[in-house]
Every structure is written in structure tokens, then in C-alpha cells.
Short mmCIF file of C-alpha atoms in Angstrom, two decimals:
data_model
loop_
_atom_site.label_atom_id
_atom_site.label_comp_id
_atom_site.label_asym_id
_atom_site.label_seq_id
_atom_site.Cartn_x
_atom_site.Cartn_y
_atom_site.Cartn_z
CA MET A 317 -22.65 -5.44 9.09
CA LYS A 318 -22.20 -1.70 9.47
CA ILE A 319 -18.52 -0.87 8.95
CA LEU A 320 -16.79 2.46 9.62
CA PHE A 321 -13.50 2.54 7.69
CA ILE A 322 -11.05 5.37 8.48
CA SER A 323 -8.03 6.25 6.36
CA SER A 324 -5.83 9.27 5.70
CA GLU A 325 -6.05 8.63 1.95
CA VAL A 326 -8.67 7.00 -0.26
CA ALA A 327 -8.29 6.37 -4.00
CA PRO A 328 -9.37 7.84 -6.35
CA PHE A 329 -9.79 10.98 -4.23
CA SER A 330 -6.34 11.03 -2.60
CA LYS A 331 -3.36 8.73 -2.82
CA THR A 332 0.36 8.60 -2.08
CA GLY A 333 0.76 4.82 -2.09
CA GLY A 334 -0.76 1.44 -1.36
CA LEU A 335 -2.84 2.67 1.59
CA GLY A 336 -4.93 4.79 -0.78
CA ASP A 337 -5.49 1.82 -3.07
CA VAL A 338 -6.61 -0.40 -0.19
CA ALA A 339 -8.92 2.26 1.26
CA GLY A 340 -10.54 2.67 -2.13
CA ALA A 341 -10.87 -1.00 -3.01
CA LEU A 342 -11.53 -2.93 0.21
CA PRO A 343 -14.60 -0.90 1.31
CA ALA A 344 -16.02 -1.24 -2.21
CA ALA A 345 -15.52 -5.00 -2.11
CA LEU A 346 -17.16 -5.21 1.33
CA ALA A 347 -20.12 -3.15 0.09
CA SER A 348 -20.49 -5.51 -2.88
CA LEU A 349 -20.87 -8.35 -0.36
CA GLY A 350 -23.92 -6.58 1.09
CA HIS A 351 -22.42 -4.62 4.00
CA ASP A 352 -23.17 -0.98 4.82
CA VAL A 353 -19.81 0.83 4.65
CA LYS A 354 -18.86 4.42 5.40
CA VAL A 355 -15.31 5.62 4.82
CA VAL A 356 -13.98 8.73 6.59
CA THR A 357 -11.02 10.70 5.25
CA PRO A 358 -9.79 14.34 5.13
CA ARG A 359 -10.96 16.77 2.48
CA TYR A 360 -7.54 17.78 1.16
CA ARG A 361 -6.92 20.85 -0.98
CA ASP A 362 -5.75 18.77 -3.94
CA LEU A 363 -8.57 16.24 -3.71
CA ARG A 364 -9.36 14.59 -7.04
CA ASP A 365 -12.99 14.24 -8.19
CA ALA A 366 -13.97 17.00 -5.74
CA GLY A 367 -17.00 17.75 -7.88
CA ARG A 368 -18.63 14.57 -6.58
CA LEU A 369 -18.76 15.92 -3.03
CA ALA A 370 -22.03 17.13 -1.53
CA PRO A 371 -22.79 18.67 1.88
CA THR A 372 -24.35 16.41 4.50
CA GLY A 373 -25.68 19.34 6.51
CA GLN A 374 -23.62 18.13 9.48
CA SER A 375 -20.38 19.49 10.91
CA LEU A 376 -17.79 18.71 13.57
CA GLN A 377 -16.88 20.74 16.63
CA LEU A 378 -14.02 19.26 18.64
CA ARG A 379 -12.29 20.66 21.69
CA PHE A 380 -8.59 19.93 22.22
CA PRO A 381 -6.20 21.65 24.65
CA PHE A 382 -4.65 23.38 21.63
CA GLY A 383 -8.04 24.89 20.75
CA GLU A 384 -11.51 24.32 19.36
CA VAL A 385 -11.57 23.07 15.76
CA GLY A 386 -14.29 21.97 13.41
CA GLY A 387 -15.68 22.01 9.93
CA PRO A 388 -18.33 20.61 7.61
CA ILE A 389 -18.80 16.94 6.78
CA LEU A 390 -19.08 16.33 3.04
CA SER A 391 -20.16 13.16 1.28
CA ALA A 392 -19.70 11.21 -1.93
CA ARG A 393 -21.93 8.24 -2.74
CA VAL A 394 -19.55 5.85 -4.46
CA ALA A 395 -21.67 2.73 -4.87
CA GLU A 396 -24.61 0.92 -3.39
CA GLY A 397 -23.87 0.56 0.31
CA LEU A 398 -20.71 2.70 0.14
CA GLU A 399 -20.42 6.36 1.15
CA VAL A 400 -17.22 8.36 1.68
CA LEU A 401 -17.38 11.13 4.28
CA PHE A 402 -14.84 13.96 4.04
CA LEU A 403 -13.80 16.05 7.03
CA GLU A 404 -13.25 19.63 5.93
CA ASN A 405 -10.95 21.94 7.87
CA GLU A 406 -9.22 24.78 6.09
CA HIS A 407 -6.32 25.07 8.53
CA PHE A 408 -5.44 21.37 8.72
CA PHE A 409 -6.29 20.13 5.22
CA GLY A 410 -7.57 22.77 2.83
CA GLY A 411 -4.93 25.45 3.14
CA ARG A 412 -1.88 23.51 1.99
CA HIS A 413 -0.65 21.20 -0.75
CA GLY A 414 0.38 17.66 0.17
CA LEU A 415 -1.12 15.03 2.43
CA TYR A 416 1.63 14.56 4.99
CA GLY A 417 4.30 17.08 4.03
CA ASP A 418 5.84 19.12 1.26
CA ALA A 419 9.29 19.86 -0.14
CA ALA A 420 10.36 21.16 3.26
CA GLY A 421 9.51 17.86 4.98
CA GLU A 422 6.74 16.49 7.17
CA PHE A 423 4.17 19.03 8.36
CA GLY A 424 4.96 20.13 11.91
CA ASP A 425 1.35 19.85 13.06
CA ASN A 426 0.70 16.30 11.83
CA ALA A 427 -0.09 15.11 15.36
CA ARG A 428 -2.92 17.66 15.56
CA ARG A 429 -4.09 17.04 11.99
CA PHE A 430 -4.51 13.32 12.42
CA ALA A 431 -5.87 13.57 15.95
CA TYR A 432 -8.59 15.65 14.29
CA LEU A 433 -9.15 12.90 11.73
CA SER A 434 -9.19 10.14 14.36
CA VAL A 435 -11.55 11.75 16.86
CA GLY A 436 -13.47 13.54 14.13
CA ALA A 437 -14.22 10.30 12.30
CA LEU A 438 -15.91 8.89 15.40
CA GLN A 439 -17.89 12.07 15.93
CA ALA A 440 -18.81 12.15 12.24
CA ALA A 441 -20.39 8.70 12.55
CA GLN A 442 -22.51 10.04 15.39
CA ARG A 443 -23.43 13.20 13.49
CA VAL A 444 -24.74 11.28 10.47
CA GLY A 445 -26.51 8.70 12.63
CA PHE A 446 -24.29 5.75 11.72
CA GLN A 447 -23.82 3.14 14.44
CA PRO A 448 -21.08 0.78 13.30
CA ASP A 449 -20.51 -2.81 14.30
CA ILE A 450 -16.88 -2.60 13.16
CA ILE A 451 -14.52 0.37 13.22
CA HIS A 452 -11.52 -0.27 10.97
CA ALA A 453 -8.55 2.11 11.26
CA ASN A 454 -5.40 2.15 9.12
CA ASP A 455 -1.77 3.09 9.81
CA TRP A 456 -0.39 5.63 12.29
CA GLN A 457 -2.55 8.50 11.05
CA THR A 458 -5.57 6.76 12.60
CA GLY A 459 -3.73 5.19 15.55
CA LEU A 460 -5.73 7.33 17.99
CA VAL A 461 -9.05 5.91 16.76
CA PRO A 462 -9.02 2.81 19.01
CA VAL A 463 -7.53 4.88 21.86
CA ALA A 464 -10.36 7.42 21.62
CA LEU A 465 -12.92 4.65 21.24
CA ARG A 466 -11.80 3.06 24.51
CA ARG A 467 -11.08 6.21 26.51
CA GLY A 468 -13.34 8.94 25.10
CA PHE A 469 -16.39 7.23 23.60
CA GLN A 470 -16.88 4.38 26.09
CA SER A 471 -20.25 5.70 27.28
CA THR A 472 -21.62 6.46 23.81
CA SER A 473 -23.45 4.40 21.21
CA LEU A 474 -20.07 3.62 19.62
CA SER A 475 -18.89 1.65 22.65
CA ARG A 476 -20.36 -1.62 21.34
CA ALA A 477 -18.31 -1.45 18.13
CA ARG A 478 -15.34 -3.75 17.71
CA SER A 479 -12.09 -2.24 16.46
CA VAL A 480 -9.65 -3.45 13.79
CA PHE A 481 -6.31 -1.80 13.03
CA THR A 482 -4.33 -2.52 9.85
CA ILE A 483 -0.56 -2.05 9.57
CA HIS A 484 0.32 -1.19 5.98
CA ASN A 485 3.98 -0.40 6.69
CA LEU A 486 5.39 -0.72 10.20
CA ALA A 487 8.36 1.51 9.39
CA TYR A 488 6.09 4.59 9.54
CA GLN A 489 4.89 5.00 13.12
CA GLY A 490 3.86 8.61 13.75
CA GLN A 491 6.32 9.50 16.50
CA PHE A 492 6.10 12.90 18.20
CA GLN A 493 7.65 14.67 21.17
CA LYS A 494 5.97 13.78 24.45
CA ASP A 495 4.47 17.26 24.85
CA ALA A 496 1.96 16.06 22.24
CA MET A 497 0.24 14.24 25.12
CA ALA A 498 -0.83 17.51 26.73
CA ASP A 499 -1.38 19.23 23.38
CA LEU A 500 -3.88 16.58 22.26
CA GLY A 501 -5.45 16.07 25.68
CA LEU A 502 -4.22 12.50 26.08
CA PRO A 503 -4.21 11.34 29.74
CA TRP A 504 -0.71 10.97 31.12
CA ASP A 505 -1.50 7.50 32.42
CA LEU A 506 -1.30 6.47 28.75
CA PHE A 507 2.34 7.57 28.57
CA THR A 508 3.69 4.18 29.56
CA SER A 509 5.77 1.63 27.69
CA GLU A 510 3.53 -1.23 28.80
CA GLY A 511 -0.01 -0.80 27.54
CA GLY A 512 0.41 2.82 26.49
CA LEU A 513 1.70 5.20 23.82
CA GLU A 514 5.20 5.82 25.17
CA PHE A 515 8.06 4.71 22.88
CA TYR A 516 11.59 5.68 23.91
CA ASP A 517 10.30 8.87 25.55
CA THR A 518 8.20 9.85 22.51
CA VAL A 519 4.51 9.48 21.69
CA ASN A 520 3.96 6.72 19.13
CA LEU A 521 0.53 6.92 17.50
CA LEU A 522 0.84 3.63 15.64
CA LYS A 523 1.54 1.93 18.95
CA GLY A 524 -1.80 3.27 20.20
CA GLY A 525 -3.53 1.36 17.43
CA LEU A 526 -1.58 -1.81 18.22
CA VAL A 527 -2.33 -1.70 21.95
CA PHE A 528 -6.00 -0.68 21.98
CA SER A 529 -7.53 -2.50 18.98
CA ASP A 530 -9.53 -5.68 19.31
CA ALA A 531 -7.82 -7.18 16.25
CA LEU A 532 -4.72 -6.32 14.23
CA THR A 533 -4.14 -7.08 10.59
CA THR A 534 -1.39 -6.54 8.11
CA VAL A 535 -1.30 -6.83 4.35
CA SER A 536 0.19 -10.30 3.85
CA PRO A 537 0.66 -13.46 5.94
CA THR A 538 4.47 -13.43 5.63
CA TYR A 539 4.73 -9.77 6.68
CA ALA A 540 2.64 -10.60 9.77
CA ARG A 541 5.37 -13.05 10.79
CA GLU A 542 8.27 -10.78 9.79
CA ILE A 543 7.17 -7.81 11.92
CA GLN A 544 7.38 -10.02 15.00
CA THR A 545 11.17 -10.20 14.53
CA PRO A 546 13.76 -7.62 15.64
CA GLU A 547 14.91 -7.24 12.02
CA GLN A 548 11.56 -5.93 10.79
CA GLY A 549 9.76 -5.04 14.01
CA TYR A 550 11.17 -1.48 14.26
CA GLY A 551 11.14 -1.67 18.05
CA LEU A 552 7.56 -2.97 18.26
CA ASP A 553 8.26 -6.66 17.68
CA GLY A 554 7.88 -7.51 21.37
CA LEU A 555 4.44 -5.92 21.52
CA LEU A 556 3.44 -7.67 18.31
CA ARG A 557 4.59 -11.03 19.65
CA ARG A 558 2.50 -10.46 22.77
CA ARG A 559 -0.50 -9.70 20.58
CA ALA A 560 0.24 -12.40 18.01
CA HIS A 561 -3.04 -14.16 18.85
CA ARG A 562 -4.81 -11.01 17.63
CA LEU A 563 -2.64 -10.44 14.54
CA HIS A 564 -3.84 -11.64 11.13
CA GLY A 565 -2.06 -11.45 7.77
CA ILE A 566 -4.59 -10.86 5.00
CA LEU A 567 -3.17 -10.41 1.52
CA ASN A 568 -4.21 -7.28 -0.36
CA GLY A 569 -6.03 -7.68 -3.64
CA VAL A 570 -5.70 -5.72 -6.87
CA ASP A 571 -8.21 -3.92 -9.04
CA VAL A 572 -8.90 -6.64 -11.60
CA GLN A 573 -10.97 -4.24 -13.71
CA GLU A 574 -8.16 -1.72 -14.13
CA TRP A 575 -5.42 -4.35 -14.43
CA ASN A 576 -6.83 -6.71 -17.03
CA PRO A 577 -4.86 -7.40 -20.25
CA VAL A 578 -8.05 -8.56 -21.97
CA THR A 579 -9.72 -5.12 -21.68
CA ASP A 580 -6.88 -2.68 -20.87
CA PRO A 581 -7.49 0.55 -22.85
CA TYR A 582 -3.82 1.61 -22.53
CA LEU A 583 -2.51 -1.29 -24.64
CA PRO A 584 -1.98 -1.37 -28.42
CA ALA A 585 -3.16 -4.99 -28.42
CA ARG A 586 -4.97 -7.04 -25.79
CA PHE A 587 -4.37 -10.61 -24.77
CA GLY A 588 -5.27 -13.34 -22.30
CA PRO A 589 -3.82 -16.61 -20.97
CA ARG A 590 -5.08 -18.59 -23.99
CA GLU A 591 -4.47 -15.91 -26.63
CA MET A 592 -1.01 -14.41 -26.10
CA GLU A 593 -0.31 -12.91 -29.53
CA GLY A 594 -1.07 -9.41 -28.26
CA LYS A 595 1.77 -9.56 -25.74
CA ALA A 596 4.34 -9.62 -28.55
CA VAL A 597 2.67 -6.52 -30.05
CA CYS A 598 2.93 -4.80 -26.65
CA LYS A 599 6.62 -5.72 -26.40
CA ARG A 600 7.37 -4.11 -29.76
CA ALA A 601 5.40 -1.01 -28.74
CA LEU A 602 7.27 -0.84 -25.43
CA LEU A 603 10.68 -0.96 -27.10
CA ALA A 604 9.61 1.67 -29.61
CA ARG A 605 8.25 3.92 -26.84
CA PHE A 606 11.58 3.72 -25.00
CA GLY A 607 13.66 4.07 -28.16
CA LEU A 608 15.33 0.68 -27.88
CA PRO A 609 16.05 -1.65 -30.82
CA GLU A 610 13.92 -4.72 -31.39
CA GLY A 611 15.42 -8.19 -31.32
CA ASP A 612 14.96 -11.54 -29.71
CA ALA A 613 16.25 -10.45 -26.32
CA PRO A 614 14.41 -10.48 -22.98
CA VAL A 615 13.10 -7.18 -21.61
CA PHE A 616 13.51 -6.62 -17.86
CA ALA A 617 11.54 -3.78 -16.25
CA ILE A 618 10.71 -1.82 -13.13
CA VAL A 619 7.85 0.49 -12.25
CA SER A 620 8.77 1.67 -8.78
CA ARG A 621 9.29 4.30 -6.20
CA LEU A 622 13.06 4.75 -6.32
CA ALA A 623 13.81 4.11 -2.67
CA TRP A 624 16.07 2.22 -0.30
CA GLN A 625 13.19 -0.05 0.75
CA LYS A 626 12.68 -1.16 -2.85
CA GLY A 627 16.28 -2.35 -3.23
CA MET A 628 16.99 -0.01 -6.12
CA ASP A 629 20.57 0.47 -4.92
CA LEU A 630 21.17 -3.29 -5.23
CA LEU A 631 19.66 -3.29 -8.71
CA LEU A 632 21.96 -0.45 -9.81
CA GLU A 633 24.92 -2.42 -8.47
CA VAL A 634 23.94 -5.54 -10.43
CA LEU A 635 22.74 -4.15 -13.75
CA PRO A 636 26.15 -3.26 -15.27
CA THR A 637 27.16 -6.92 -14.97
CA ALA A 638 23.77 -8.26 -16.07
CA LEU A 639 23.82 -6.02 -19.14
CA GLN A 640 26.91 -7.79 -20.46
CA ALA A 641 24.37 -10.33 -21.74
CA ASP A 642 21.93 -9.59 -24.57
CA LEU A 643 19.00 -8.07 -22.72
CA ARG A 644 17.06 -4.82 -22.44
CA PHE A 645 16.09 -2.85 -19.32
CA VAL A 646 13.33 -0.23 -19.05
CA GLY A 647 12.36 1.68 -15.94
CA VAL A 648 9.57 4.01 -14.81
CA GLY A 649 9.74 5.73 -11.44
CA SER A 650 10.91 8.62 -9.31
CA GLY A 651 12.27 9.09 -5.84
CA GLU A 652 15.63 9.50 -4.16
CA GLY A 653 18.04 11.73 -6.09
CA PRO A 654 21.09 9.40 -6.11
CA LEU A 655 18.96 6.54 -7.45
CA GLU A 656 17.52 8.71 -10.22
CA GLU A 657 21.06 9.80 -11.12
CA GLY A 658 22.17 6.17 -11.11
CA LEU A 659 19.52 5.26 -13.67
CA ARG A 660 20.44 8.23 -15.86
CA ALA A 661 24.10 7.20 -15.77
CA LEU A 662 23.19 3.61 -16.67
CA GLN A 663 21.15 4.85 -19.63
CA ALA A 664 24.08 6.96 -20.82
CA ARG A 665 26.46 4.01 -20.52
CA PHE A 666 24.17 1.47 -22.26
CA PRO A 667 22.07 3.58 -24.65
CA ARG A 668 21.00 0.62 -26.83
CA GLN A 669 19.99 -1.53 -23.84
CA VAL A 670 18.69 0.82 -21.15
CA SER A 671 15.98 3.47 -21.22
CA VAL A 672 14.23 5.13 -18.28
CA HIS A 673 11.33 7.48 -17.68
CA LEU A 674 11.75 9.43 -14.44
CA GLY A 675 8.25 10.26 -13.27
CA PHE A 676 4.87 8.59 -12.95
CA ASP A 677 2.78 7.82 -16.03
CA PRO A 678 -0.22 5.47 -15.64
CA ALA A 679 -0.46 4.64 -19.34
CA LEU A 680 3.24 3.87 -19.54
CA SER A 681 3.04 1.73 -16.40
CA HIS A 682 0.39 -0.44 -18.06
CA LEU A 683 2.47 -0.75 -21.23
CA VAL A 684 5.52 -1.81 -19.20
CA GLU A 685 3.55 -4.51 -17.38
CA ALA A 686 2.18 -5.81 -20.69
CA GLY A 687 5.29 -5.55 -22.85
CA ALA A 688 8.10 -6.68 -20.54
CA ASP A 689 9.19 -10.28 -20.19
CA PHE A 690 10.41 -9.97 -16.58
CA PHE A 691 9.55 -7.53 -13.78
CA LEU A 692 12.12 -6.78 -11.06
CA MET A 693 11.27 -6.25 -7.36
CA PRO A 694 14.48 -6.72 -5.32
CA SER A 695 12.94 -5.24 -2.15
CA ARG A 696 14.63 -5.17 1.24
CA TYR A 697 11.15 -5.62 2.69
CA GLU A 698 7.71 -5.51 1.09
CA PRO A 699 4.59 -5.62 3.28
CA CYS A 700 2.46 -6.72 0.33
CA GLY A 701 3.45 -5.31 -3.04
CA LEU A 702 1.11 -4.82 -5.98
CA ASN A 703 3.27 -4.78 -9.10
CA GLN A 704 4.18 -8.45 -8.80
CA MET A 705 0.45 -9.24 -8.95
CA TYR A 706 -0.06 -6.90 -11.92
CA SER A 707 2.89 -8.63 -13.62
CA LEU A 708 1.44 -12.09 -13.07
CA ARG A 709 -1.89 -10.97 -14.55
CA TYR A 710 -0.06 -9.66 -17.64
CA GLY A 711 2.09 -12.73 -18.23
CA THR A 712 5.24 -10.90 -17.17
CA VAL A 713 7.35 -13.14 -14.95
CA PRO A 714 8.21 -11.41 -11.65
CA ILE A 715 11.73 -11.62 -10.22
CA VAL A 716 11.36 -10.88 -6.52
CA ARG A 717 13.23 -11.13 -3.28
CA ALA A 718 11.66 -13.68 -0.91
CA THR A 719 10.16 -11.26 1.59
CA GLY A 720 6.69 -10.17 2.76
CA GLY A 721 3.82 -10.35 0.33
CA LEU A 722 6.20 -11.22 -2.51
CA VAL A 723 6.58 -14.70 -1.00
CA ASP A 724 2.80 -15.03 -0.65
CA THR A 725 2.07 -14.25 -4.30
CA VAL A 726 5.04 -15.44 -6.39
CA GLU A 727 5.71 -19.17 -6.66
CA GLY A 728 9.26 -20.23 -7.45
CA GLY A 729 10.55 -23.57 -8.61
CA LEU A 730 10.34 -25.45 -11.90
CA ASP A 731 6.52 -25.41 -11.86
CA GLY A 732 6.09 -21.89 -10.50
CA ASN A 733 5.04 -18.56 -11.93
CA GLY A 734 8.05 -16.44 -10.97
CA ILE A 735 11.66 -16.30 -9.81
CA LEU A 736 12.55 -15.76 -6.13
CA PHE A 737 15.94 -15.08 -4.57
CA GLU A 738 16.64 -15.19 -0.83
CA ALA A 739 19.68 -13.12 0.15
CA PHE A 740 19.73 -9.37 -0.34
CA HIS A 741 23.06 -9.64 -2.14
CA LYS A 742 24.52 -8.93 -5.57
CA SER A 743 25.33 -12.58 -6.28
CA ALA A 744 21.76 -13.69 -5.48
CA LEU A 745 20.19 -11.12 -7.80
CA LEU A 746 22.68 -11.92 -10.58
CA ALA A 747 21.79 -15.60 -10.26
CA ALA A 748 18.11 -14.64 -10.62
CA PHE A 749 18.93 -12.78 -13.85
CA ARG A 750 20.64 -15.91 -15.18
CA ARG A 751 17.66 -18.09 -14.26
CA ALA A 752 15.39 -15.64 -16.08
CA GLN A 753 17.57 -15.78 -19.20
CA ALA A 754 17.50 -19.59 -19.12
CA LEU A 755 13.71 -19.49 -18.80
CA TYR A 756 13.45 -17.07 -21.74
CA ALA A 757 15.54 -19.46 -23.83
CA ASP A 758 12.95 -22.22 -23.21
CA PRO A 759 9.73 -20.88 -24.81
CA PRO A 760 7.42 -23.76 -23.82
CA ARG A 761 8.44 -23.48 -20.15
CA LEU A 762 8.15 -19.68 -20.30
CA ALA A 763 4.63 -20.05 -21.71
CA ASP A 764 3.72 -22.34 -18.79
CA PHE A 765 5.07 -19.80 -16.26
CA ARG A 766 3.02 -17.06 -17.89
CA ARG A 767 -0.17 -19.11 -18.00
CA ARG A 768 0.08 -20.14 -14.35
CA GLY A 769 0.56 -16.52 -13.30
CA MET A 770 -2.31 -15.21 -15.39
CA GLU A 771 -4.73 -17.78 -13.97
CA LYS A 772 -4.18 -16.76 -10.32
CA ASP A 773 -7.05 -14.94 -8.60
CA PHE A 774 -5.85 -11.74 -6.89
CA SER A 775 -9.25 -10.03 -6.81
CA TRP A 776 -10.32 -7.97 -3.81
CA ASP A 777 -13.30 -10.30 -3.39
CA VAL A 778 -10.96 -12.94 -1.93
CA SER A 779 -9.46 -10.48 0.57
CA ALA A 780 -12.83 -8.94 1.45
CA ARG A 781 -14.24 -12.33 2.40
CA ARG A 782 -11.33 -12.86 4.79
CA TYR A 783 -11.98 -9.49 6.43
CA GLU A 784 -15.66 -10.35 6.56
CA ALA A 785 -14.84 -13.55 8.44
CA LEU A 786 -12.61 -11.64 10.89
CA TYR A 787 -15.30 -9.04 11.54
CA SER A 788 -17.90 -11.76 12.15
CA ALA A 789 -15.59 -13.55 14.60
CA LEU A 790 -15.04 -10.31 16.54
CA MET A 791 -18.76 -9.64 16.77
CA ALA A 792 -19.35 -13.16 18.05
CA GLU A 793 -16.90 -12.76 20.97
#
């Protein structure tokens, strides 16, 4: 198949979160299955690996009511069957730092910027002579792709393509004042609540993707069910229930080359499910790196964005009580100011048990995953989650709230590979801590938990084959 994949961020070139990881890994996995894949993304000012880009000799010229805009199309050949196309525009992407905003907040012209990406990606395919079978858009930044495909490109060679739209996080919807309709040249007959882009008198770009795509996916089976409820539907649950027959939950994979304890270059010792001696070496190195004393006590850890969604406020509420027991806690992350301050205060109060690194450090993140005994993810909601899968691969038992992709990857119970708790409540998380301590006190059972987790297959090949099957079914309709 010929697949056009459109995303506002693509690792390793640009990334703010899980979307970038998916847009880097899934197209590569599809290409490895023999498909011809082109990814389209902006050429940001702070693009990493920019030296790999080469001109295609083609450029865009788009006309919107707000003006004519255009720019060159650049290319990077990533692998056999996989090319990334970059849309260059100095005003929208090259002349500023940040992908979606800066310290002052979201960029005020994001509707224009990502309309340019959405329409420009379709025109770019035409310019380079690529006629896709599948056009796969992602999140609100590309919500206008299926709209444009239906309403602006219906008489072109792209009209035969089938469209797929993936929801990575429904909470982010791309809502703008309704004058964006005229500014972007969107027909006013689309400004309706039924079958259109209108959402409480605003323009909702994510809704455009939900309404106009041939198939919808999200990043785990459980999250696909959760977003059809008022609690997690963010006002779009009714629409998602109506389109439930077109909604598929496909679990994200992880990069099993980067996250592999057998070959990980960041670790002082390597290990695998049948040779675990290196994990003890990593634990000692982790405690030394964080300045905590050694001892036969369990190490609990986080590597996280410090945010409300991630349940970090609940964790801060619980830790003072949990730390009355003999355990250690290490944390790596950054985010909301009050949560950072909470971790600093905890470290000051328990200096021999708690140590935190406020910021992002890839090498340290790998050491945490390898050296900790338990990994905490008390999320309010979690569309998929990646760290619980990294933890399982590294024999670190995840402690997770039973939501979203955490349910789909972590198995509780006596013969499981992790610890789940249901209620988003202090008592439930404290009970999970106690279960973890009981597990740590039973080394043979702990070893079984670790082995079962490390033997799970979370490779992108599994996910890519599910997308491949969905694409094939769409083409057969």
C-alpha cells in the first residue's frame, strides 16, 4: 500500500510527547512490512537532525482568505520505503521557537499554521507524484486533512484514498473562535453541530477529523471505550458513540531497540529475563546517582511530566505516609510549578529517602527504569502510556491506576506482572504501596512478576500489523 502519514511532530526530528514517538515509529514499522510510506510534517526552526534534509525541487503555493502562503518541500530518506517530507514556511514554522507555543502560551495563529500543514500535506503528495491508498492524520493539528480531502480534493487523484484519523489525547481539540471559518476559507455549511465543525459556538478542528474520516483509531482498546463516556469524552462522547462502529483501539508499541536492557548503552550493567544480576548493579548505581543510601529497601520511581493528568498531586498526597515505611523514592520530570515545589519539599523533608531531578535526562531515565524496583503511574487518565511498557521490559514492576492503556498492558493479580488500583483516591494508592512492599518481601514471587513482564512483546511490529489490517479492510470496502 501507499500510505501518506501526516503529523505535527515526528521523532527524532521534532517531539513534545507521545505523538512524536508514534509518528516516528509506526511509519517505520509499516515500511518494514513492505509498504511505501511518506510522512509529512512542518520544518520547525528547532528541528533536530536538520542536516539530513535535502530539497525535493518542489514547493507549495496555497491560497487562503488570509493570504497566499507557500514554501519549499524538503525531504529526508529515513529507511527503505520511508521518506519524511518537511513543509518549510518561515512565517509559520521557521521564525519562532516552539511547536505549538512558547512561554507566553499557545501561538495565536495556530489555526492558520495547522491549516497550512493539513492542506499543504495533500498538495505536497500531488507535487511529488505520490498517490496514496491511505491518508492517515493525527490529532487536532491535522483535523482539517479529512475535511479538505472530502471538500477540496474530491475531484483530484487523491479522492480515491481512504482516510484514517488517530486520537492521541482527546483532551486537546484545537478549538478556535468561529471567525476562523472565514479566515481559513471553510464553507459556513460546515459550521453545524451535526456533521460539522461547530462545537459550542467555536470551531473544533479535532471534531473535523472525527466527522469526516473513514476510520477512527485511538492508542489503546480501553481508551477507545473510555472516550465514549461523558467522564472522558470532553463533550465529544456522543459523536464518538455514533461512530463507534468506525472506532478502533490499537495499542501503541515501543522502540524495542532503544528500550532493551540486554543492549542499553546507558546502563552500567546489562541484563535479561534469564540473567538478572545486572539489575542489582543498576539499582546500586541509581541510588548512588541520586545520593541515597544503599540497603535492602524497595526503590519506587517516576519519570513523568509533572501534570494534573498524571496524578502527581495524588502521589504527593500519599508519599509522606508511604515513606513512614523503609523505602526509597526517586523522580525525574518537570512540569507544573506547584508539583515541582512539592517534590522539592518532599526531598527536603526526607533527605535519606527521597531524591529528585527536575528536568529531562534520557540517560537518567534509562537508569531509573533499570534500577528501580517499582514504577509509579497514578494517572487520572492515560490514553496509552509508554513508561509502564518500558518498566515491564526492564523488570521494574509498574504500579498503575486502572485506566486507558495502563489496563491493556499491565496485568494485576497473583500471577500478573504489575499492580493496579481502581479508585483515584489516597487510600487506593496507599494500598498499592503496601501490596508492592509485600511483593518485594517475597523474592521468588517478585522474580516471577519481573520475568512475566520482560517476556511481553510490545514491539511496533504488533501494532503495525493491526493498522495494516485496518487499512486493507478500508480499501476493500
